[in-house]
mmCIF file of C-alpha atoms in Angstrom:
data_model
loop_
_atom_site.group_PDB
_atom_site.id
_atom_site.type_symbol
_atom_site.label_atom_id
_atom_site.label_comp_id
_atom_site.label_asym_id
_atom_site.label_seq_id
_atom_site.Cartn_x
_atom_site.Cartn_y
_atom_site.Cartn_z
ATOM 1 C CA MET A 26 0.000 0.000 0.000
ATOM 2 C CA PRO A 27 1.462 3.397 -0.955
ATOM 3 C CA ASP A 28 2.391 5.711 1.913
ATOM 4 C CA ARG A 29 -0.269 8.191 0.797
ATOM 5 C CA MET A 30 -2.890 5.547 1.661
ATOM 6 C CA ILE A 31 -1.689 5.365 5.275
ATOM 7 C CA ASN A 32 -3.134 8.374 7.042
ATOM 8 C CA VAL A 33 -1.684 9.367 10.420
ATOM 9 C CA LEU A 34 -4.284 11.550 12.148
ATOM 10 C CA ASP A 35 -2.912 13.783 14.898
ATOM 11 C CA SER A 36 -5.442 16.603 15.271
ATOM 12 C CA ALA A 37 -9.108 17.047 16.117
ATOM 13 C CA SER A 38 -9.930 18.261 12.608
ATOM 14 C CA LEU A 39 -8.297 15.196 11.023
ATOM 15 C CA PHE A 40 -10.180 12.901 13.421
ATOM 16 C CA ARG A 41 -13.474 14.524 12.480
ATOM 17 C CA GLU A 42 -12.783 14.398 8.733
ATOM 18 C CA ALA A 43 -11.710 10.734 8.835
ATOM 19 C CA CYS A 44 -14.698 9.646 10.929
ATOM 20 C CA LEU A 45 -17.089 11.311 8.488
ATOM 21 C CA LYS A 46 -15.524 9.273 5.682
ATOM 22 C CA LEU A 47 -15.551 6.025 7.652
ATOM 23 C CA THR A 48 -19.249 6.289 8.582
ATOM 24 C CA GLU A 49 -19.960 5.660 4.897
ATOM 25 C CA ASP A 50 -18.506 2.134 5.236
ATOM 26 C CA LYS A 51 -20.598 -0.841 6.325
ATOM 27 C CA ILE A 52 -17.600 -2.834 7.538
ATOM 28 C CA LEU A 53 -14.204 -1.822 8.939
ATOM 29 C CA ALA A 54 -11.148 -3.549 10.400
ATOM 30 C CA VAL A 55 -9.972 -2.225 13.767
ATOM 31 C CA ASP A 56 -6.956 -2.783 16.013
ATOM 32 C CA CYS A 57 -5.411 -0.992 19.001
ATOM 33 C CA GLU A 58 -1.769 -0.542 19.941
ATOM 34 C CA GLY A 59 -0.177 0.508 23.205
ATOM 35 C CA LEU A 60 2.118 -0.488 26.024
ATOM 36 C CA ASN A 61 0.585 -3.324 28.085
ATOM 37 C CA LEU A 62 -2.652 -2.790 26.183
ATOM 38 C CA GLY A 63 -5.577 -2.811 28.590
ATOM 39 C CA ARG A 64 -6.966 -0.882 31.536
ATOM 40 C CA ASN A 65 -3.600 -0.795 33.309
ATOM 41 C CA GLY A 66 -1.586 0.151 30.228
ATOM 42 C CA THR A 67 -1.826 2.687 27.446
ATOM 43 C CA LEU A 68 -3.808 2.975 24.234
ATOM 44 C CA ASP A 69 -1.731 5.095 21.851
ATOM 45 C CA ILE A 70 -2.776 4.227 18.301
ATOM 46 C CA ILE A 71 -6.070 2.974 16.867
ATOM 47 C CA SER A 72 -5.855 1.468 13.381
ATOM 48 C CA VAL A 73 -8.976 1.522 11.212
ATOM 49 C CA PHE A 74 -8.789 0.032 7.736
ATOM 50 C CA SER A 75 -11.370 0.731 5.054
ATOM 51 C CA THR A 76 -11.408 -1.866 2.298
ATOM 52 C CA SER A 77 -13.752 0.246 0.151
ATOM 53 C CA ARG A 78 -11.162 3.026 0.122
ATOM 54 C CA GLN A 79 -8.090 0.807 0.536
ATOM 55 C CA GLU A 80 -6.933 3.272 3.178
ATOM 56 C CA LEU A 81 -5.498 2.836 6.652
ATOM 57 C CA PHE A 82 -6.430 5.505 9.199
ATOM 58 C CA LEU A 83 -4.137 5.702 12.230
ATOM 59 C CA PHE A 84 -5.798 7.682 15.017
ATOM 60 C CA ASP A 85 -3.048 9.155 17.194
ATOM 61 C CA ILE A 86 -4.627 9.009 20.650
ATOM 62 C CA THR A 87 -1.354 9.984 22.326
ATOM 63 C CA SER A 88 -1.303 13.322 20.492
ATOM 64 C CA VAL A 89 -5.031 14.162 20.534
ATOM 65 C CA GLY A 90 -5.974 12.613 23.873
ATOM 66 C CA SER A 91 -9.341 11.425 25.141
ATOM 67 C CA GLN A 92 -11.106 14.336 23.432
ATOM 68 C CA GLY A 93 -10.394 12.571 20.148
ATOM 69 C CA PHE A 94 -13.338 10.279 20.870
ATOM 70 C CA ASP A 95 -15.626 13.312 20.913
ATOM 71 C CA PHE A 96 -14.742 14.123 17.299
ATOM 72 C CA GLY A 97 -16.553 11.150 15.789
ATOM 73 C CA LEU A 98 -14.521 8.173 16.972
ATOM 74 C CA ARG A 99 -16.887 7.257 19.820
ATOM 75 C CA ASP A 100 -19.937 7.462 17.550
ATOM 76 C CA LEU A 101 -18.144 5.354 14.938
ATOM 77 C CA PHE A 102 -17.203 2.609 17.388
ATOM 78 C CA GLU A 103 -20.566 2.545 19.168
ATOM 79 C CA ASN A 104 -22.578 2.445 15.921
ATOM 80 C CA PRO A 105 -24.101 -1.075 15.752
ATOM 81 C CA LEU A 106 -24.811 -0.730 12.015
ATOM 82 C CA ILE A 107 -21.111 -0.668 11.111
ATOM 83 C CA ILE A 108 -19.343 -4.009 11.477
ATOM 84 C CA LYS A 109 -15.933 -3.845 13.153
ATOM 85 C CA LEU A 110 -13.645 -6.764 12.398
ATOM 86 C CA MET A 111 -11.072 -7.387 15.119
ATOM 87 C CA PHE A 112 -8.718 -10.221 16.005
ATOM 88 C CA ASP A 113 -8.687 -11.211 19.674
ATOM 89 C CA CYS A 114 -10.523 -8.119 20.824
ATOM 90 C CA ARG A 115 -10.294 -8.756 24.573
ATOM 91 C CA GLN A 116 -7.501 -6.374 25.563
ATOM 92 C CA ASP A 117 -8.605 -3.773 23.004
ATOM 93 C CA THR A 118 -12.151 -3.605 24.373
ATOM 94 C CA ASP A 119 -10.818 -3.527 27.931
ATOM 95 C CA ALA A 120 -8.636 -0.501 27.134
ATOM 96 C CA LEU A 121 -11.348 1.315 25.176
ATOM 97 C CA TYR A 122 -13.872 0.901 27.971
ATOM 98 C CA HIS A 123 -11.810 1.399 31.115
ATOM 99 C CA ILE A 124 -9.589 4.216 29.836
ATOM 100 C CA PHE A 125 -11.987 6.084 27.547
ATOM 101 C CA GLY A 126 -15.471 4.810 28.405
ATOM 102 C CA VAL A 127 -16.095 3.484 24.882
ATOM 103 C CA ASN A 128 -18.301 0.415 24.360
ATOM 104 C CA ILE A 129 -17.531 -0.917 20.897
ATOM 105 C CA ASP A 130 -20.601 -2.267 19.071
ATOM 106 C CA GLY A 131 -21.052 -4.250 15.863
ATOM 107 C CA LEU A 132 -18.068 -6.428 16.758
ATOM 108 C CA ILE A 133 -17.001 -9.535 14.811
ATOM 109 C CA ASP A 134 -13.933 -11.306 16.175
ATOM 110 C CA ILE A 135 -12.052 -13.148 13.435
ATOM 111 C CA GLN A 136 -10.245 -15.364 15.966
ATOM 112 C CA LEU A 137 -13.640 -16.737 17.001
ATOM 113 C CA MET A 138 -14.596 -17.324 13.367
ATOM 114 C CA ASP A 139 -11.500 -19.506 13.139
ATOM 115 C CA VAL A 140 -12.576 -21.423 16.251
ATOM 116 C CA PHE A 141 -16.086 -22.014 14.875
ATOM 117 C CA HIS A 142 -14.586 -23.147 11.560
ATOM 118 C CA SER A 143 -12.280 -25.621 13.319
ATOM 119 C CA LEU A 144 -15.115 -27.028 15.434
ATOM 120 C CA ASN A 145 -17.333 -27.372 12.350
ATOM 121 C CA LYS A 146 -14.612 -29.525 10.792
ATOM 122 C CA GLN A 147 -13.917 -31.541 13.944
ATOM 123 C CA PRO A 148 -16.583 -31.268 16.653
ATOM 124 C CA LYS A 149 -15.643 -31.941 20.269
ATOM 125 C CA ASP A 150 -16.679 -35.283 21.757
ATOM 126 C CA ARG A 151 -19.266 -35.253 24.525
ATOM 127 C CA LEU A 152 -17.865 -35.578 28.022
ATOM 128 C CA PRO A 153 -18.329 -38.902 29.831
ATOM 129 C CA ALA A 154 -20.345 -39.154 33.044
ATOM 130 C CA ARG A 155 -18.840 -37.223 35.935
ATOM 131 C CA SER A 156 -18.418 -40.506 37.834
ATOM 132 C CA ALA A 157 -16.259 -41.967 35.039
ATOM 133 C CA PRO A 158 -12.584 -42.466 36.006
ATOM 134 C CA ASN A 159 -11.419 -40.557 32.910
ATOM 135 C CA TYR A 160 -13.781 -37.605 33.427
ATOM 136 C CA TRP A 161 -11.185 -34.974 34.391
ATOM 137 C CA SER A 162 -8.697 -36.030 31.714
ATOM 138 C CA GLU A 163 -11.474 -35.726 29.129
ATOM 139 C CA VAL A 164 -12.380 -32.289 30.523
ATOM 140 C CA ASP A 165 -8.783 -31.210 29.865
ATOM 141 C CA LYS A 166 -9.028 -32.502 26.296
ATOM 142 C CA SER A 167 -12.272 -30.579 25.740
ATOM 143 C CA ILE A 168 -10.609 -27.182 26.171
ATOM 144 C CA THR A 169 -10.467 -25.253 22.895
ATOM 145 C CA ARG A 170 -7.269 -23.557 21.776
ATOM 146 C CA VAL A 171 -7.198 -20.378 19.718
ATOM 147 C CA ARG A 172 -4.746 -19.559 16.938
ATOM 148 C CA GLY A 173 -2.850 -16.380 16.239
ATOM 149 C CA LEU A 174 -3.426 -14.108 13.263
ATOM 150 C CA GLY A 175 -0.319 -15.279 11.405
ATOM 151 C CA ALA A 176 -1.398 -18.939 11.585
ATOM 152 C CA CYS A 177 -4.879 -18.055 10.292
ATOM 153 C CA ILE A 178 -3.460 -16.073 7.371
ATOM 154 C CA GLN A 179 -1.118 -18.895 6.426
ATOM 155 C CA THR A 180 -3.605 -21.766 6.671
ATOM 156 C CA ILE A 181 -6.810 -20.073 5.510
ATOM 157 C CA LEU A 182 -5.456 -17.631 2.921
ATOM 158 C CA GLY A 183 -2.396 -19.680 1.939
ATOM 159 C CA ASN A 184 -0.084 -16.710 2.416
ATOM 160 C CA GLU A 185 3.219 -17.968 3.821
ATOM 161 C CA ASP A 186 5.121 -14.671 3.574
ATOM 162 C CA VAL A 187 3.196 -12.722 6.171
ATOM 163 C CA GLN A 188 4.046 -10.791 9.289
ATOM 164 C CA THR A 189 7.818 -10.904 8.811
ATOM 165 C CA GLY A 190 7.956 -7.173 9.536
ATOM 166 C CA LYS A 191 5.862 -7.669 12.656
ATOM 167 C CA ARG A 192 8.466 -9.904 14.244
ATOM 168 C CA SER A 193 11.082 -7.145 14.290
ATOM 169 C CA VAL A 194 8.628 -4.782 15.985
ATOM 170 C CA GLN A 195 7.679 -7.452 18.523
ATOM 171 C CA VAL A 196 11.359 -7.930 19.354
ATOM 172 C CA MET A 197 11.668 -4.151 19.697
ATOM 173 C CA MET A 198 8.709 -4.020 22.108
ATOM 174 C CA GLN A 199 10.217 -6.749 24.273
ATOM 175 C CA SER A 200 13.748 -5.348 24.306
ATOM 176 C CA GLN A 201 13.033 -1.647 24.890
ATOM 177 C CA PRO A 202 11.730 -0.429 28.257
ATOM 178 C CA GLN A 203 10.082 2.671 26.792
ATOM 179 C CA ASN A 204 6.779 2.748 24.944
ATOM 180 C CA ILE A 205 7.634 2.611 21.242
ATOM 181 C CA TRP A 206 4.047 3.614 20.374
ATOM 182 C CA CYS A 207 4.779 7.105 21.728
ATOM 183 C CA ILE A 208 7.543 7.767 19.186
ATOM 184 C CA ARG A 209 6.608 10.725 16.938
ATOM 185 C CA PRO A 210 6.549 10.864 14.052
ATOM 186 C CA LEU A 211 5.556 7.212 13.840
ATOM 187 C CA PRO A 212 8.348 5.249 12.102
ATOM 188 C CA LYS A 213 7.446 3.398 8.927
ATOM 189 C CA THR A 214 8.149 0.095 10.690
ATOM 190 C CA LEU A 215 5.282 0.846 13.090
ATOM 191 C CA THR A 216 2.812 2.065 10.471
ATOM 192 C CA ASP A 217 3.546 -1.083 8.447
ATOM 193 C CA TYR A 218 3.029 -3.142 11.597
ATOM 194 C CA CYS A 219 -0.391 -1.541 12.083
ATOM 195 C CA LEU A 220 -1.291 -2.309 8.486
ATOM 196 C CA GLU A 221 -0.326 -5.986 8.854
ATOM 197 C CA ASP A 222 -2.712 -6.333 11.800
ATOM 198 C CA VAL A 223 -5.802 -5.244 9.876
ATOM 199 C CA LYS A 224 -5.414 -5.646 6.123
ATOM 200 C CA TYR A 225 -6.066 -9.421 6.055
ATOM 201 C CA LEU A 226 -9.138 -9.378 8.289
ATOM 202 C CA PHE A 227 -11.551 -8.773 5.407
ATOM 203 C CA ASP A 228 -10.248 -11.715 3.366
ATOM 204 C CA LEU A 229 -10.419 -13.965 6.433
ATOM 205 C CA TYR A 230 -13.948 -12.787 7.201
ATOM 206 C CA TYR A 231 -15.275 -13.607 3.745
ATOM 207 C CA MET A 232 -13.358 -16.898 3.601
ATOM 208 C CA TYR A 233 -14.812 -18.135 6.898
ATOM 209 C CA MET A 234 -18.279 -17.084 5.714
ATOM 210 C CA SER A 235 -17.767 -19.147 2.550
ATOM 211 C CA TYR A 236 -16.941 -22.117 4.806
ATOM 212 C CA GLY A 237 -20.364 -21.835 6.428
ATOM 213 C CA VAL A 238 -19.455 -20.202 9.721
ATOM 214 C CA SER A 239 -22.629 -18.737 11.270
ATOM 215 C CA ILE A 240 -22.347 -14.962 11.538
ATOM 216 C CA GLU A 241 -25.145 -14.812 14.110
ATOM 217 C CA LYS A 242 -23.268 -17.200 16.391
ATOM 218 C CA VAL A 243 -20.050 -15.262 15.884
ATOM 219 C CA LYS A 244 -21.780 -11.958 16.702
ATOM 220 C CA SER A 245 -23.112 -13.293 19.999
ATOM 221 C CA ALA A 246 -19.808 -14.927 20.874
ATOM 222 C CA SER A 247 -17.898 -11.752 19.988
ATOM 223 C CA ILE A 248 -19.952 -9.743 22.482
ATOM 224 C CA ARG A 249 -19.025 -12.211 25.226
ATOM 225 C CA TYR A 250 -15.380 -12.237 24.079
ATOM 226 C CA GLY A 251 -15.256 -8.444 24.151
ATOM 227 C CA ASP A 252 -16.759 -8.413 27.638
ATOM 228 C CA TYR A 253 -14.510 -11.146 29.041
ATOM 229 C CA ILE A 254 -11.709 -8.936 30.404
ATOM 230 C CA LYS A 255 -13.730 -5.717 30.334
ATOM 231 C CA ALA A 256 -16.278 -7.094 32.806
ATOM 232 C CA THR A 257 -13.600 -8.199 35.266
ATOM 233 C CA PRO A 258 -13.791 -5.920 38.348
ATOM 234 C CA LYS A 259 -11.138 -3.224 38.567
ATOM 235 C CA THR A 260 -9.987 -4.652 41.893
ATOM 236 C CA VAL A 261 -8.965 -7.910 40.209
ATOM 237 C CA ASN A 262 -5.426 -8.342 38.923
ATOM 238 C CA ILE A 263 -5.494 -9.070 35.188
ATOM 239 C CA SER A 264 -3.257 -12.127 35.416
ATOM 240 C CA LYS A 265 -2.074 -14.936 33.164
ATOM 241 C CA PHE A 266 -5.407 -16.661 33.813
ATOM 242 C CA VAL A 267 -7.429 -13.851 32.235
ATOM 243 C CA CYS A 268 -5.471 -12.943 29.092
ATOM 244 C CA GLY A 269 -2.351 -13.610 27.094
ATOM 245 C CA HIS A 270 -2.810 -17.366 26.652
ATOM 246 C CA ASN A 271 -4.050 -19.591 23.837
ATOM 247 C CA LEU A 272 -6.995 -21.257 25.618
ATOM 248 C CA LEU A 273 -10.553 -20.182 24.883
ATOM 249 C CA PRO A 274 -12.318 -19.007 28.075
ATOM 250 C CA HIS A 275 -15.673 -20.319 29.257
ATOM 251 C CA ASN A 276 -19.013 -18.975 28.116
ATOM 252 C CA ILE A 277 -17.760 -17.608 24.803
ATOM 253 C CA LEU A 278 -19.041 -19.830 22.005
ATOM 254 C CA GLU A 279 -22.340 -20.461 23.761
ATOM 255 C CA VAL A 280 -23.923 -19.432 27.034
ATOM 256 C CA GLU A 281 -23.322 -21.946 29.815
ATOM 257 C CA PRO A 282 -26.316 -21.711 32.172
ATOM 258 C CA TYR A 283 -24.332 -22.340 35.345
ATOM 259 C CA LEU A 284 -21.796 -19.582 34.724
ATOM 260 C CA GLY A 285 -22.038 -16.630 37.095
ATOM 261 C CA GLN A 286 -23.420 -18.734 39.927
ATOM 262 C CA GLY A 287 -21.836 -20.395 42.915
ATOM 263 C CA THR A 288 -18.120 -20.680 43.558
ATOM 264 C CA GLN A 289 -15.465 -18.276 42.314
ATOM 265 C CA CYS A 290 -12.466 -19.582 40.365
ATOM 266 C CA LYS A 291 -9.180 -18.445 41.915
ATOM 267 C CA GLY A 292 -7.659 -17.871 38.489
ATOM 268 C CA CYS A 293 -10.114 -15.949 36.294
ATOM 269 C CA PHE A 294 -12.439 -14.899 39.170
ATOM 270 C CA LYS A 295 -15.509 -16.041 37.232
ATOM 271 C CA ARG A 296 -18.189 -17.939 39.161
ATOM 272 C CA PHE A 297 -19.191 -21.519 38.380
ATOM 273 C CA ASN A 298 -21.393 -24.284 39.646
ATOM 274 C CA ALA A 299 -19.514 -26.530 42.087
ATOM 275 C CA ARG A 300 -19.358 -29.303 39.476
ATOM 276 C CA GLU A 301 -16.758 -27.261 37.576
ATOM 277 C CA PHE A 302 -14.140 -27.830 40.283
ATOM 278 C CA ASN A 303 -12.109 -30.939 41.025
ATOM 279 C CA LYS A 304 -12.552 -31.320 44.786
ATOM 280 C CA ASP A 305 -9.664 -33.776 44.956
ATOM 281 C CA LEU A 306 -7.249 -30.866 44.318
ATOM 282 C CA GLY A 307 -8.353 -28.933 47.421
ATOM 283 C CA SER A 308 -9.510 -25.337 47.888
ATOM 284 C CA SER A 309 -6.065 -23.872 47.074
ATOM 285 C CA LYS A 310 -6.451 -25.241 43.539
ATOM 286 C CA ARG A 311 -10.039 -24.139 43.053
ATOM 287 C CA PHE A 312 -9.638 -23.448 39.359
ATOM 288 C CA CYS A 313 -12.086 -23.814 36.493
ATOM 289 C CA ARG A 314 -10.979 -26.207 33.766
ATOM 290 C CA VAL A 315 -9.218 -23.510 31.734
ATOM 291 C CA CYS A 316 -7.341 -22.008 34.688
ATOM 292 C CA ARG A 317 -6.505 -25.494 35.955
ATOM 293 C CA LYS A 318 -4.878 -26.230 32.615
ATOM 294 C CA LEU A 319 -2.936 -22.961 32.750
ATOM 295 C CA ASP A 320 -1.852 -23.586 36.334
ATOM 296 C CA SER A 321 -0.412 -26.963 35.347
ATOM 297 C CA ARG A 322 1.776 -25.457 32.612
ATOM 298 C CA PRO A 323 5.438 -24.662 33.234
ATOM 299 C CA LYS A 324 5.886 -20.913 33.743
ATOM 300 C CA SER A 325 7.750 -20.556 30.444
ATOM 301 C CA ASN A 326 4.736 -21.929 28.577
ATOM 302 C CA HIS A 327 2.070 -19.474 29.773
ATOM 303 C CA ARG A 328 2.500 -17.444 26.575
ATOM 304 C CA HIS A 329 1.574 -14.204 28.335
ATOM 305 C CA ARG A 330 1.229 -11.360 25.852
ATOM 306 C CA PRO A 331 0.852 -8.216 27.930
ATOM 307 C CA CYS A 332 1.695 -5.659 25.224
ATOM 308 C CA ASN A 333 -0.670 -6.468 22.434
ATOM 309 C CA GLY A 334 -3.986 -8.133 21.980
ATOM 310 C CA SER A 335 -3.536 -8.986 18.297
#
């Protein structure tokens, strides 16, 4: 994409002009960047890609500040009639809500479309009776894993030469103590990184639809995915059990009737019916099945990704 098609917006007037253009679109791709993205970090850049215009709009939140949302960005994000494609939206929605009070609407999470597609191809087996000796081992096997954006692009779109530029930026984020998303003007390496995170989402969206993935199911699941971290109380530490791992949380693909009742998991702090917990492990290991799996992993394998939700 030519540089002239990557628009860095660093003033109120540019925010307003861009948002007026983007409201003409029915579907957009969105991603957020910042240091330790989420309520306890920063949200510095919001990438919005318009496929109808083949333009990337980079909203510079660091330069414009929270008032930038009053110049059309809030209305754009909270408009339910405009679809927003995101990939693993959990930390993005947490930052938007807890830092700026923005509730994104019209959300479709492409990572969940990939999960639905995988389960359509190979459905999970039903769990045995709780009294069965292999019950808890089968519970562990029933946990769904999610894939990263690069893996989806490679396997679904057949593009092997993707995200090579992203790796250098990821190394930079891990090796430098300062927030690279505050560098101004934004280096080309970072604008290209932003582009990589959004430009394939449209192709993935239409490909998964062609595979028969139900959009209505994805819409409902995306709301729950977007609320997963966002709804966690502010007093709770956003730990390895809540984000940054490759296991799909509970109550995302479909509503589990017992969720929100009874006993609290010591990992994700969600409440479950007592049947969710393995009493043989004792109260100190009172984890739901997903957190129990994470707790059993060696520390080096937790795959915590505090800086970026993409």
